[in-house]
mmCIF file of C-alpha atoms in Angstrom:
data_model
loop_
_atom_site.group_PDB
_atom_site.id
_atom_site.type_symbol
_atom_site.label_atom_id
_atom_site.label_comp_id
_atom_site.label_asym_id
_atom_site.label_seq_id
_atom_site.Cartn_x
_atom_site.Cartn_y
_atom_site.Cartn_z
ATOM 1 C CA MET A 1 101.608 106.960 76.557
ATOM 2 C CA ASN A 2 99.361 108.722 80.044
ATOM 3 C CA ILE A 3 101.682 110.859 81.812
ATOM 4 C CA ASN A 4 99.397 110.867 84.764
ATOM 5 C CA SER A 5 99.305 107.098 84.859
ATOM 6 C CA ALA A 6 100.891 104.095 86.484
ATOM 7 C CA ILE A 7 99.854 100.556 86.120
ATOM 8 C CA LEU A 8 98.820 97.987 89.351
ATOM 9 C CA PRO A 9 98.917 94.435 90.204
ATOM 10 C CA THR A 10 95.404 93.173 91.526
ATOM 11 C CA ALA A 11 95.469 93.130 95.141
ATOM 12 C CA TYR A 12 93.356 90.962 97.633
ATOM 13 C CA LEU A 13 92.121 93.871 100.655
ATOM 14 C CA PRO A 14 94.777 96.534 99.246
ATOM 15 C CA PRO A 15 97.327 98.202 101.505
ATOM 16 C CA ILE A 16 97.324 102.086 101.723
ATOM 17 C CA GLN A 17 100.556 102.718 99.194
ATOM 18 C CA TYR A 18 97.875 100.769 96.601
ATOM 19 C CA MET A 19 94.842 102.778 97.181
ATOM 20 C CA ASN A 20 97.428 105.952 97.492
ATOM 21 C CA LYS A 21 97.704 104.929 93.842
ATOM 22 C CA LEU A 22 94.459 104.987 92.947
ATOM 23 C CA LEU A 23 94.474 108.680 94.663
ATOM 24 C CA THR A 24 97.539 110.029 92.977
ATOM 25 C CA TYR A 25 97.580 109.240 89.370
ATOM 26 C CA SER A 26 94.589 110.529 86.687
ATOM 27 C CA HIS A 27 94.075 106.881 85.222
ATOM 28 C CA CYS A 28 95.363 103.392 86.678
ATOM 29 C CA SER A 29 95.878 100.063 84.412
ATOM 30 C CA ILE A 30 94.790 96.779 86.354
ATOM 31 C CA ASP A 31 97.685 93.752 84.633
ATOM 32 C CA GLY A 32 95.479 90.785 84.362
ATOM 33 C CA CYS A 33 97.096 88.993 82.202
ATOM 34 C CA GLU A 34 100.483 89.049 83.840
ATOM 35 C CA TYR A 35 102.027 85.998 85.095
ATOM 36 C CA PHE A 36 101.060 85.233 88.724
ATOM 37 C CA VAL A 37 104.071 86.121 91.976
ATOM 38 C CA LYS A 38 103.382 84.363 94.921
ATOM 39 C CA GLN A 39 103.493 85.933 97.941
ATOM 40 C CA THR A 40 102.440 89.144 97.125
ATOM 41 C CA TYR A 41 99.701 91.323 97.240
ATOM 42 C CA ARG A 42 98.213 89.617 94.989
ATOM 43 C CA SER A 43 96.924 87.390 97.047
ATOM 44 C CA ARG A 44 97.934 88.173 100.786
ATOM 45 C CA CYS A 45 97.242 90.819 102.731
ATOM 46 C CA ASN A 46 98.876 92.157 106.260
ATOM 47 C CA ILE A 47 96.412 93.067 109.033
ATOM 48 C CA TYR A 48 97.551 93.758 112.439
ATOM 49 C CA SER A 49 96.230 91.032 114.868
ATOM 50 C CA PRO A 50 97.023 91.295 118.383
ATOM 51 C CA HIS A 51 99.981 89.599 117.632
ATOM 52 C CA GLY A 52 101.410 92.696 115.577
ATOM 53 C CA LEU A 53 101.933 92.146 112.558
ATOM 54 C CA PHE A 54 99.619 88.779 110.506
ATOM 55 C CA THR A 55 99.476 87.812 106.807
ATOM 56 C CA LEU A 56 95.813 86.504 105.230
ATOM 57 C CA SER A 57 96.365 84.315 102.476
ATOM 58 C CA ILE A 58 93.680 83.830 99.654
ATOM 59 C CA PRO A 59 94.384 79.301 99.480
ATOM 60 C CA LEU A 60 94.620 78.799 95.086
ATOM 61 C CA VAL A 61 93.284 76.136 92.879
ATOM 62 C CA ASN A 62 97.115 74.381 92.146
ATOM 63 C CA ARG A 63 99.301 76.444 89.091
ATOM 64 C CA ASN A 64 101.670 75.708 86.427
ATOM 65 C CA HIS A 65 104.412 77.243 86.521
ATOM 66 C CA LYS A 66 103.160 79.963 84.278
ATOM 67 C CA GLN A 67 100.002 81.445 84.444
ATOM 68 C CA LEU A 68 98.203 84.860 83.930
ATOM 69 C CA VAL A 69 96.379 86.254 87.130
ATOM 70 C CA LYS A 70 93.096 86.289 85.209
ATOM 71 C CA ASP A 71 93.708 82.451 85.362
ATOM 72 C CA VAL A 72 94.052 81.825 88.847
ATOM 73 C CA LYS A 73 91.177 80.409 90.445
ATOM 74 C CA ILE A 74 90.303 79.619 93.962
ATOM 75 C CA SER A 75 90.295 76.929 95.868
ATOM 76 C CA ASP A 76 87.711 75.988 98.293
ATOM 77 C CA ASP A 77 89.765 72.836 99.985
ATOM 78 C CA VAL A 78 90.220 74.359 103.807
ATOM 79 C CA ASN A 79 87.577 77.353 105.110
ATOM 80 C CA TRP A 80 89.470 79.781 104.080
ATOM 81 C CA GLN A 81 86.546 82.547 104.431
ATOM 82 C CA ASN A 82 85.431 81.820 107.577
ATOM 83 C CA HIS A 83 88.981 81.083 109.190
ATOM 84 C CA HIS A 84 89.450 84.954 107.899
ATOM 85 C CA TRP A 85 86.887 86.515 108.852
ATOM 86 C CA ARG A 86 86.764 85.120 112.495
ATOM 87 C CA THR A 87 90.686 86.691 112.335
ATOM 88 C CA ILE A 88 89.279 90.080 111.301
ATOM 89 C CA GLN A 89 86.545 90.506 113.795
ATOM 90 C CA ALA A 90 89.371 89.274 116.722
ATOM 91 C CA ALA A 91 91.510 91.615 115.293
ATOM 92 C CA TYR A 92 88.895 94.841 114.582
ATOM 93 C CA ARG A 93 86.334 94.022 116.493
ATOM 94 C CA ARG A 94 87.164 96.623 119.277
ATOM 95 C CA SER A 95 88.442 99.425 116.306
ATOM 96 C CA PRO A 96 86.236 102.751 116.326
ATOM 97 C CA PHE A 97 84.691 102.499 113.184
ATOM 98 C CA PHE A 98 84.170 97.858 112.941
ATOM 99 C CA GLU A 99 80.516 97.631 113.463
ATOM 100 C CA PHE A 100 79.951 100.653 111.139
ATOM 101 C CA TYR A 101 81.811 98.382 108.274
ATOM 102 C CA GLU A 102 81.206 94.574 109.268
ATOM 103 C CA ASP A 103 78.216 93.999 107.649
ATOM 104 C CA ASP A 104 79.599 95.728 103.420
ATOM 105 C CA PHE A 105 82.992 92.843 104.627
ATOM 106 C CA LYS A 106 80.967 90.021 105.773
ATOM 107 C CA MET A 107 79.028 89.057 102.861
ATOM 108 C CA PHE A 108 82.321 87.990 100.995
ATOM 109 C CA TYR A 109 82.749 85.627 104.037
ATOM 110 C CA GLY A 110 79.822 83.862 103.793
ATOM 111 C CA ASP A 111 77.974 80.840 101.383
ATOM 112 C CA LYS A 112 79.326 83.603 97.985
ATOM 113 C CA LYS A 113 81.747 81.904 96.432
ATOM 114 C CA TYR A 114 84.153 83.743 93.775
ATOM 115 C CA GLU A 115 86.095 81.032 91.310
ATOM 116 C CA TYR A 116 88.441 83.808 90.109
ATOM 117 C CA LEU A 117 90.829 85.568 92.171
ATOM 118 C CA ILE A 118 91.073 89.086 90.087
ATOM 119 C CA ASP A 119 87.109 88.678 90.487
ATOM 120 C CA PHE A 120 87.153 87.972 94.847
ATOM 121 C CA ASN A 121 90.044 91.240 94.614
ATOM 122 C CA GLU A 122 88.013 93.030 92.036
ATOM 123 C CA ALA A 123 84.364 93.271 94.450
ATOM 124 C CA LEU A 124 86.258 93.900 97.587
ATOM 125 C CA LEU A 125 88.030 97.144 95.923
ATOM 126 C CA GLN A 126 84.927 98.320 94.260
ATOM 127 C CA VAL A 127 82.934 98.161 97.554
ATOM 128 C CA ILE A 128 86.870 99.473 99.804
ATOM 129 C CA LEU A 129 85.875 103.187 97.231
ATOM 130 C CA SER A 130 83.233 103.292 98.000
ATOM 131 C CA LEU A 131 82.712 102.972 101.554
ATOM 132 C CA LEU A 132 86.738 105.834 101.324
ATOM 133 C CA LYS A 133 84.067 107.242 98.728
ATOM 134 C CA ILE A 134 86.882 107.748 96.497
ATOM 135 C CA LYS A 135 86.825 107.857 92.555
ATOM 136 C CA ALA A 136 89.585 105.654 90.862
ATOM 137 C CA ASN A 137 90.025 105.812 87.222
ATOM 138 C CA TYR A 138 90.875 102.488 86.304
ATOM 139 C CA THR A 139 89.944 99.767 83.525
ATOM 140 C CA TYR A 140 91.606 95.567 83.558
ATOM 141 C CA SER A 141 94.137 95.232 80.833
ATOM 142 C CA ASN A 142 93.438 92.456 77.977
ATOM 143 C CA THR A 143 97.147 91.715 77.501
ATOM 144 C CA PHE A 144 100.082 91.579 78.921
ATOM 145 C CA VAL A 145 101.948 94.654 79.415
ATOM 146 C CA ASP A 146 105.536 95.563 78.521
ATOM 147 C CA TYR A 147 107.654 97.166 81.337
ATOM 148 C CA HIS A 148 108.643 100.330 79.768
ATOM 149 C CA THR A 149 104.712 100.708 78.538
ATOM 150 C CA TYR A 150 104.261 102.429 82.075
ATOM 151 C CA LYS A 151 106.335 105.280 83.568
ATOM 152 C CA ASP A 152 105.056 104.710 87.120
ATOM 153 C CA ASP A 153 104.832 100.352 86.555
ATOM 154 C CA TYR A 154 103.800 99.119 90.438
ATOM 155 C CA ARG A 155 103.071 95.627 89.799
ATOM 156 C CA LEU A 156 107.110 95.194 91.175
ATOM 157 C CA ILE A 157 107.880 98.141 93.510
ATOM 158 C CA ILE A 158 103.769 97.261 95.459
ATOM 159 C CA SER A 159 105.022 94.431 97.589
ATOM 160 C CA PRO A 160 105.901 92.270 100.617
ATOM 161 C CA LYS A 161 109.679 91.679 100.035
ATOM 162 C CA GLU A 162 109.281 95.932 99.104
ATOM 163 C CA LYS A 163 111.187 98.494 101.681
ATOM 164 C CA LEU A 164 108.647 101.279 101.826
ATOM 165 C CA MET A 165 111.341 104.180 100.743
ATOM 166 C CA SER A 166 111.250 102.152 96.323
ATOM 167 C CA ASP A 167 108.633 104.374 96.819
ATOM 168 C CA THR A 168 108.728 107.624 96.205
ATOM 169 C CA THR A 169 105.554 109.486 96.095
ATOM 170 C CA PHE A 170 103.853 107.783 99.535
ATOM 171 C CA VAL A 171 103.884 108.698 103.158
ATOM 172 C CA VAL A 172 103.279 107.556 105.624
ATOM 173 C CA LYS A 173 101.415 108.966 107.843
ATOM 174 C CA PRO A 174 100.699 107.648 111.489
ATOM 175 C CA TYR A 175 96.918 107.124 113.307
ATOM 176 C CA SER A 176 95.608 105.354 116.290
ATOM 177 C CA GLN A 177 96.268 101.924 115.801
ATOM 178 C CA VAL A 178 94.560 99.324 117.783
ATOM 179 C CA PHE A 179 97.435 97.561 118.859
ATOM 180 C CA ASP A 180 99.824 100.135 119.169
ATOM 181 C CA GLU A 181 100.865 100.429 123.105
ATOM 182 C CA LYS A 182 101.367 96.734 122.756
ATOM 183 C CA TYR A 183 103.380 96.660 119.573
ATOM 184 C CA GLY A 184 103.577 100.267 118.287
ATOM 185 C CA PHE A 185 102.375 101.716 114.238
ATOM 186 C CA ILE A 186 102.970 98.921 111.429
ATOM 187 C CA GLU A 187 102.583 101.134 108.621
ATOM 188 C CA ASN A 188 101.335 100.327 104.806
ATOM 189 C CA LEU A 189 98.859 97.704 106.028
ATOM 190 C CA SER A 190 95.512 96.876 104.619
ATOM 191 C CA VAL A 191 93.349 99.923 103.863
ATOM 192 C CA ILE A 192 91.088 97.901 105.949
ATOM 193 C CA ASP A 193 93.145 98.980 109.219
ATOM 194 C CA LEU A 194 92.652 102.647 107.997
ATOM 195 C CA LEU A 195 89.305 102.262 107.552
ATOM 196 C CA PHE A 196 88.823 99.932 110.400
ATOM 197 C CA ASN A 197 90.477 102.754 112.949
ATOM 198 C CA GLN A 198 90.275 106.149 110.790
ATOM 199 C CA GLY A 199 86.234 106.060 109.787
ATOM 200 C CA ASN A 200 85.916 108.959 107.615
ATOM 201 C CA ARG A 201 88.452 110.626 108.672
ATOM 202 C CA SER A 202 90.605 108.070 106.150
#
């Protein structure tokens, strides 16, 4: 076991804490063979909307009680992509760098469809890493990774249900946000909040 390695879940427009791990460790493994956990960053993200904290959630095809993440499919019964993009626009069109990155993300919310959640998340992650000019060393596991395999296991720690204090290696650094005068600084939102507000300073 590499002492400077960690395991992560897949994540939709990951929170800043998640991106911090991709930078911190020499290698990360993203677990595609764990059982899918509902109401987590695997299929949802938090952004800063005109009304404060807002959660975007990807609708999924009805799943078995125990289904591997790599087998989870996206449901297209509703036009969720249009809804997500309109919400992102409303949240960030006044941010300093939205127009610079708009086209990089808009393509994911148009006609192109992804069947599997993990493929959609990975495609977005690749764009984010490129825009941030981050070279992250990570791979996907092809079998379930036991909880004792990695010393630093963030599959349950990086979660909307967990407080940041449970992760001692991540320090929150406030930055300007579009609606912070109204609602104050909101920590650990999706990395797109940082990107649209800070640009190349991210």
